[in-house]
Amino acid sequence: MALIQGDQAQAHPEEAQATLKEGLTLNPDDPELLTSRAQYLYIDQLRKPPQQQSLAEVERLLAQAAKASPGSSDVALFQAELYANTGRTDEALALLKSACELIPKTSSLWLARANVLTSLNRLGEAQESLDLGHRPLRRGLLQLLLVEVLGTAGD
């Protein structure tokens, strides 16, 4: 089974969705396939009038992907985006807080959290989220610098 990606998926969405369904038949708990399928369904739902949209299957697929891969920042980001876009900002913030604690070195999670907080006009908390998101990066750079300095100092 060949996966369809990028431009091919946009040019042939029906074929891409059929490939995803086939992949999920073979690997029902694959988080990437589940997330991709959820993204296609989400886009399909957004094309419908609001009163005809149903996101239950999108949420089910994302919950299954999160269960299969609890440390996936991609799944957490998509879930949080879905919650925020449907007015469920408290759920988005709770999910992002948990994800930031679980995988603190992923700056995109901290940034997404800051964006949701900004949309709620909680600017102080948003700034704090940005600061916390950069802390692991700074710590990692400092460790690299120390290794380099100590490594060359011993030479």
PDB file of C-alpha atoms in Angstrom:
ATOM      1  CA  MET A   1       0.000   0.000   0.000  1.00  0.00           C
ATOM      2  CA  ALA A   2       1.508   3.309  -1.070  1.00  0.00           C
ATOM      3  CA  LEU A   3       0.637   6.334   1.004  1.00  0.00           C
ATOM      4  CA  ILE A   4      -0.492   9.420  -0.847  1.00  0.00           C
ATOM      5  CA  GLN A   5       1.070  12.593   0.485  1.00  0.00           C
ATOM      6  CA  GLY A   6       1.298  16.323  -0.157  1.00  0.00           C
ATOM      7  CA  ASP A   7       0.142  17.523  -3.567  1.00  0.00           C
ATOM      8  CA  GLN A   8      -1.147  14.081  -4.542  1.00  0.00           C
ATOM      9  CA  ALA A   9      -3.448  14.038  -1.512  1.00  0.00           C
ATOM     10  CA  GLN A  10      -4.837  17.458  -2.438  1.00  0.00           C
ATOM     11  CA  ALA A  11      -5.289  16.495  -6.096  1.00  0.00           C
ATOM     12  CA  HIS A  12      -6.948  13.146  -5.263  1.00  0.00           C
ATOM     13  CA  PRO A  13      -8.636  13.488  -1.850  1.00  0.00           C
ATOM     14  CA  GLU A  14     -10.950  10.513  -2.398  1.00  0.00           C
ATOM     15  CA  GLU A  15      -7.987   8.258  -3.172  1.00  0.00           C
ATOM     16  CA  ALA A  16      -6.091   9.590  -0.159  1.00  0.00           C
ATOM     17  CA  GLN A  17      -9.063   8.916   2.128  1.00  0.00           C
ATOM     18  CA  ALA A  18      -9.469   5.408   0.716  1.00  0.00           C
ATOM     19  CA  THR A  19      -5.770   4.762   1.367  1.00  0.00           C
ATOM     20  CA  LEU A  20      -6.138   6.009   4.955  1.00  0.00           C
ATOM     21  CA  LYS A  21      -9.167   3.765   5.515  1.00  0.00           C
ATOM     22  CA  GLU A  22      -7.227   0.793   4.165  1.00  0.00           C
ATOM     23  CA  GLY A  23      -4.261   1.648   6.382  1.00  0.00           C
ATOM     24  CA  LEU A  24      -6.515   1.874   9.428  1.00  0.00           C
ATOM     25  CA  THR A  25      -7.998  -1.515   8.591  1.00  0.00           C
ATOM     26  CA  LEU A  26      -4.488  -2.976   8.706  1.00  0.00           C
ATOM     27  CA  ASN A  27      -3.218  -0.794  11.601  1.00  0.00           C
ATOM     28  CA  PRO A  28      -6.248   0.418  13.574  1.00  0.00           C
ATOM     29  CA  ASP A  29      -4.188   2.051  16.345  1.00  0.00           C
ATOM     30  CA  ASP A  30      -1.612   3.872  14.223  1.00  0.00           C
ATOM     31  CA  PRO A  31      -1.644   7.446  15.613  1.00  0.00           C
ATOM     32  CA  GLU A  32      -0.436   9.048  12.376  1.00  0.00           C
ATOM     33  CA  LEU A  33      -3.121   7.334  10.303  1.00  0.00           C
ATOM     34  CA  LEU A  34      -5.777   8.164  12.893  1.00  0.00           C
ATOM     35  CA  THR A  35      -4.730  11.811  12.986  1.00  0.00           C
ATOM     36  CA  SER A  36      -4.584  12.091   9.207  1.00  0.00           C
ATOM     37  CA  ARG A  37      -8.032  10.534   8.867  1.00  0.00           C
ATOM     38  CA  ALA A  38      -9.352  12.937  11.523  1.00  0.00           C
ATOM     39  CA  GLN A  39      -7.883  15.877   9.610  1.00  0.00           C
ATOM     40  CA  TYR A  40      -9.625  14.828   6.383  1.00  0.00           C
ATOM     41  CA  LEU A  41     -12.931  14.384   8.183  1.00  0.00           C
ATOM     42  CA  TYR A  42     -12.514  17.748   9.919  1.00  0.00           C
ATOM     43  CA  ILE A  43     -11.917  19.513   6.597  1.00  0.00           C
ATOM     44  CA  ASP A  44     -14.953  17.751   5.123  1.00  0.00           C
ATOM     45  CA  GLN A  45     -17.093  18.914   8.043  1.00  0.00           C
ATOM     46  CA  LEU A  46     -15.890  22.507   7.726  1.00  0.00           C
ATOM     47  CA  ARG A  47     -17.167  22.548   4.135  1.00  0.00           C
ATOM     48  CA  LYS A  48     -20.705  21.892   5.376  1.00  0.00           C
ATOM     49  CA  PRO A  49     -23.070  24.509   6.798  1.00  0.00           C
ATOM     50  CA  PRO A  50     -22.594  24.804  10.600  1.00  0.00           C
ATOM     51  CA  GLN A  51     -25.944  23.166  11.427  1.00  0.00           C
ATOM     52  CA  GLN A  52     -24.940  20.083   9.391  1.00  0.00           C
ATOM     53  CA  GLN A  53     -21.466  19.665  10.872  1.00  0.00           C
ATOM     54  CA  SER A  54     -20.705  16.746  13.143  1.00  0.00           C
ATOM     55  CA  LEU A  55     -17.304  16.386  14.749  1.00  0.00           C
ATOM     56  CA  ALA A  56     -18.029  13.267  16.805  1.00  0.00           C
ATOM     57  CA  GLU A  57     -16.029  10.957  14.508  1.00  0.00           C
ATOM     58  CA  VAL A  58     -13.143  13.448  14.368  1.00  0.00           C
ATOM     59  CA  GLU A  59     -13.040  13.551  18.161  1.00  0.00           C
ATOM     60  CA  ARG A  60     -13.266   9.757  18.412  1.00  0.00           C
ATOM     61  CA  LEU A  61     -10.317   9.305  16.051  1.00  0.00           C
ATOM     62  CA  LEU A  62      -8.260  11.879  17.936  1.00  0.00           C
ATOM     63  CA  ALA A  63      -9.054  10.284  21.292  1.00  0.00           C
ATOM     64  CA  GLN A  64      -7.977   6.914  19.889  1.00  0.00           C
ATOM     65  CA  ALA A  65      -4.755   8.470  18.524  1.00  0.00           C
ATOM     66  CA  ALA A  66      -4.035  10.134  21.881  1.00  0.00           C
ATOM     67  CA  LYS A  67      -4.560   6.818  23.668  1.00  0.00           C
ATOM     68  CA  ALA A  68      -2.238   5.030  21.220  1.00  0.00           C
ATOM     69  CA  SER A  69       0.440   7.716  21.481  1.00  0.00           C
ATOM     70  CA  PRO A  70       0.053   9.800  24.657  1.00  0.00           C
ATOM     71  CA  GLY A  71       3.299  11.665  24.045  1.00  0.00           C
ATOM     72  CA  SER A  72       2.398  12.871  20.558  1.00  0.00           C
ATOM     73  CA  SER A  73       2.536  16.638  20.249  1.00  0.00           C
ATOM     74  CA  ASP A  74       0.848  16.448  16.814  1.00  0.00           C
ATOM     75  CA  VAL A  75      -2.226  14.762  18.259  1.00  0.00           C
ATOM     76  CA  ALA A  76      -2.372  17.158  21.215  1.00  0.00           C
ATOM     77  CA  LEU A  77      -2.031  20.192  18.941  1.00  0.00           C
ATOM     78  CA  PHE A  78      -4.816  19.044  16.638  1.00  0.00           C
ATOM     79  CA  GLN A  79      -7.101  18.177  19.556  1.00  0.00           C
ATOM     80  CA  ALA A  80      -6.461  21.565  21.156  1.00  0.00           C
ATOM     81  CA  GLU A  81      -7.065  23.346  17.852  1.00  0.00           C
ATOM     82  CA  LEU A  82     -10.355  21.489  17.432  1.00  0.00           C
ATOM     83  CA  TYR A  83     -11.449  22.406  20.958  1.00  0.00           C
ATOM     84  CA  ALA A  84     -10.429  26.053  20.586  1.00  0.00           C
ATOM     85  CA  ASN A  85     -12.125  26.375  17.177  1.00  0.00           C
ATOM     86  CA  THR A  86     -15.374  24.987  18.583  1.00  0.00           C
ATOM     87  CA  GLY A  87     -15.413  27.346  21.572  1.00  0.00           C
ATOM     88  CA  ARG A  88     -14.178  24.790  24.094  1.00  0.00           C
ATOM     89  CA  THR A  89     -11.208  26.854  25.238  1.00  0.00           C
ATOM     90  CA  ASP A  90     -11.193  25.410  28.763  1.00  0.00           C
ATOM     91  CA  GLU A  91     -10.752  21.917  27.305  1.00  0.00           C
ATOM     92  CA  ALA A  92      -8.059  23.201  24.932  1.00  0.00           C
ATOM     93  CA  LEU A  93      -6.153  24.807  27.815  1.00  0.00           C
ATOM     94  CA  ALA A  94      -6.422  21.719  30.023  1.00  0.00           C
ATOM     95  CA  LEU A  95      -5.192  19.490  27.219  1.00  0.00           C
ATOM     96  CA  LEU A  96      -2.298  21.833  26.367  1.00  0.00           C
ATOM     97  CA  LYS A  97      -1.317  22.163  30.036  1.00  0.00           C
ATOM     98  CA  SER A  98      -1.134  18.378  30.360  1.00  0.00           C
ATOM     99  CA  ALA A  99       0.758  18.052  27.073  1.00  0.00           C
ATOM    100  CA  CYS A 100       3.249  20.755  28.098  1.00  0.00           C
ATOM    101  CA  GLU A 101       3.887  18.891  31.356  1.00  0.00           C
ATOM    102  CA  LEU A 102       4.246  15.553  29.552  1.00  0.00           C
ATOM    103  CA  ILE A 103       6.543  16.810  26.772  1.00  0.00           C
ATOM    104  CA  PRO A 104       7.914  20.168  27.993  1.00  0.00           C
ATOM    105  CA  LYS A 105      10.568  20.553  25.295  1.00  0.00           C
ATOM    106  CA  THR A 106       7.996  20.940  22.522  1.00  0.00           C
ATOM    107  CA  SER A 107       7.797  24.679  21.984  1.00  0.00           C
ATOM    108  CA  SER A 108       4.810  24.411  19.619  1.00  0.00           C
ATOM    109  CA  LEU A 109       2.670  23.216  22.550  1.00  0.00           C
ATOM    110  CA  TRP A 110       3.667  26.206  24.674  1.00  0.00           C
ATOM    111  CA  LEU A 111       2.998  28.520  21.746  1.00  0.00           C
ATOM    112  CA  ALA A 112      -0.443  26.974  21.124  1.00  0.00           C
ATOM    113  CA  ARG A 113      -1.227  27.402  24.837  1.00  0.00           C
ATOM    114  CA  ALA A 114      -0.126  31.043  24.663  1.00  0.00           C
ATOM    115  CA  ASN A 115      -2.341  31.584  21.595  1.00  0.00           C
ATOM    116  CA  VAL A 116      -5.415  30.226  23.366  1.00  0.00           C
ATOM    117  CA  LEU A 117      -4.658  32.340  26.433  1.00  0.00           C
ATOM    118  CA  THR A 118      -4.207  35.406  24.223  1.00  0.00           C
ATOM    119  CA  SER A 119      -7.573  34.774  22.565  1.00  0.00           C
ATOM    120  CA  LEU A 120      -9.075  34.884  26.064  1.00  0.00           C
ATOM    121  CA  ASN A 121      -7.226  38.139  26.808  1.00  0.00           C
ATOM    122  CA  ARG A 122      -5.169  36.413  29.524  1.00  0.00           C
ATOM    123  CA  LEU A 123      -2.010  38.111  28.384  1.00  0.00           C
ATOM    124  CA  GLY A 124       0.060  37.618  31.538  1.00  0.00           C
ATOM    125  CA  GLU A 125      -0.497  33.873  31.443  1.00  0.00           C
ATOM    126  CA  ALA A 126       0.218  33.852  27.713  1.00  0.00           C
ATOM    127  CA  GLN A 127       3.565  35.553  28.296  1.00  0.00           C
ATOM    128  CA  GLU A 128       4.352  33.098  31.070  1.00  0.00           C
ATOM    129  CA  SER A 129       3.586  30.199  28.727  1.00  0.00           C
ATOM    130  CA  LEU A 130       5.959  31.645  26.127  1.00  0.00           C
ATOM    131  CA  ASP A 131       8.660  32.100  28.764  1.00  0.00           C
ATOM    132  CA  LEU A 132       8.216  28.545  30.051  1.00  0.00           C
ATOM    133  CA  GLY A 133       8.294  27.213  26.505  1.00  0.00           C
ATOM    134  CA  HIS A 134      11.689  28.744  25.901  1.00  0.00           C
ATOM    135  CA  ARG A 135      13.153  27.538  29.210  1.00  0.00           C
ATOM    136  CA  PRO A 136      13.836  23.920  28.066  1.00  0.00           C
ATOM    137  CA  LEU A 137      15.419  25.238  24.876  1.00  0.00           C
ATOM    138  CA  ARG A 138      17.684  27.597  26.826  1.00  0.00           C
ATOM    139  CA  ARG A 139      18.593  24.831  29.268  1.00  0.00           C
ATOM    140  CA  GLY A 140      19.506  22.532  26.373  1.00  0.00           C
ATOM    141  CA  LEU A 141      21.642  25.191  24.735  1.00  0.00           C
ATOM    142  CA  LEU A 142      23.368  25.919  28.036  1.00  0.00           C
ATOM    143  CA  GLN A 143      24.153  22.223  28.475  1.00  0.00           C
ATOM    144  CA  LEU A 144      25.624  22.051  24.973  1.00  0.00           C
ATOM    145  CA  LEU A 145      27.707  25.133  25.669  1.00  0.00           C
ATOM    146  CA  LEU A 146      28.986  23.667  28.956  1.00  0.00           C
ATOM    147  CA  VAL A 147      29.924  20.395  27.271  1.00  0.00           C
ATOM    148  CA  GLU A 148      31.762  22.293  24.569  1.00  0.00           C
ATOM    149  CA  VAL A 149      33.571  24.551  27.050  1.00  0.00           C
ATOM    150  CA  LEU A 150      34.431  21.723  29.434  1.00  0.00           C
ATOM    151  CA  GLY A 151      35.388  19.453  26.564  1.00  0.00           C
ATOM    152  CA  THR A 152      37.762  22.003  25.053  1.00  0.00           C
ATOM    153  CA  ALA A 153      39.057  23.138  28.433  1.00  0.00           C
ATOM    154  CA  GLY A 154      40.308  19.619  29.132  1.00  0.00           C
ATOM    155  CA  ASP A 155      42.171  19.419  25.786  1.00  0.00           C
TER     156      ASP A 155
END
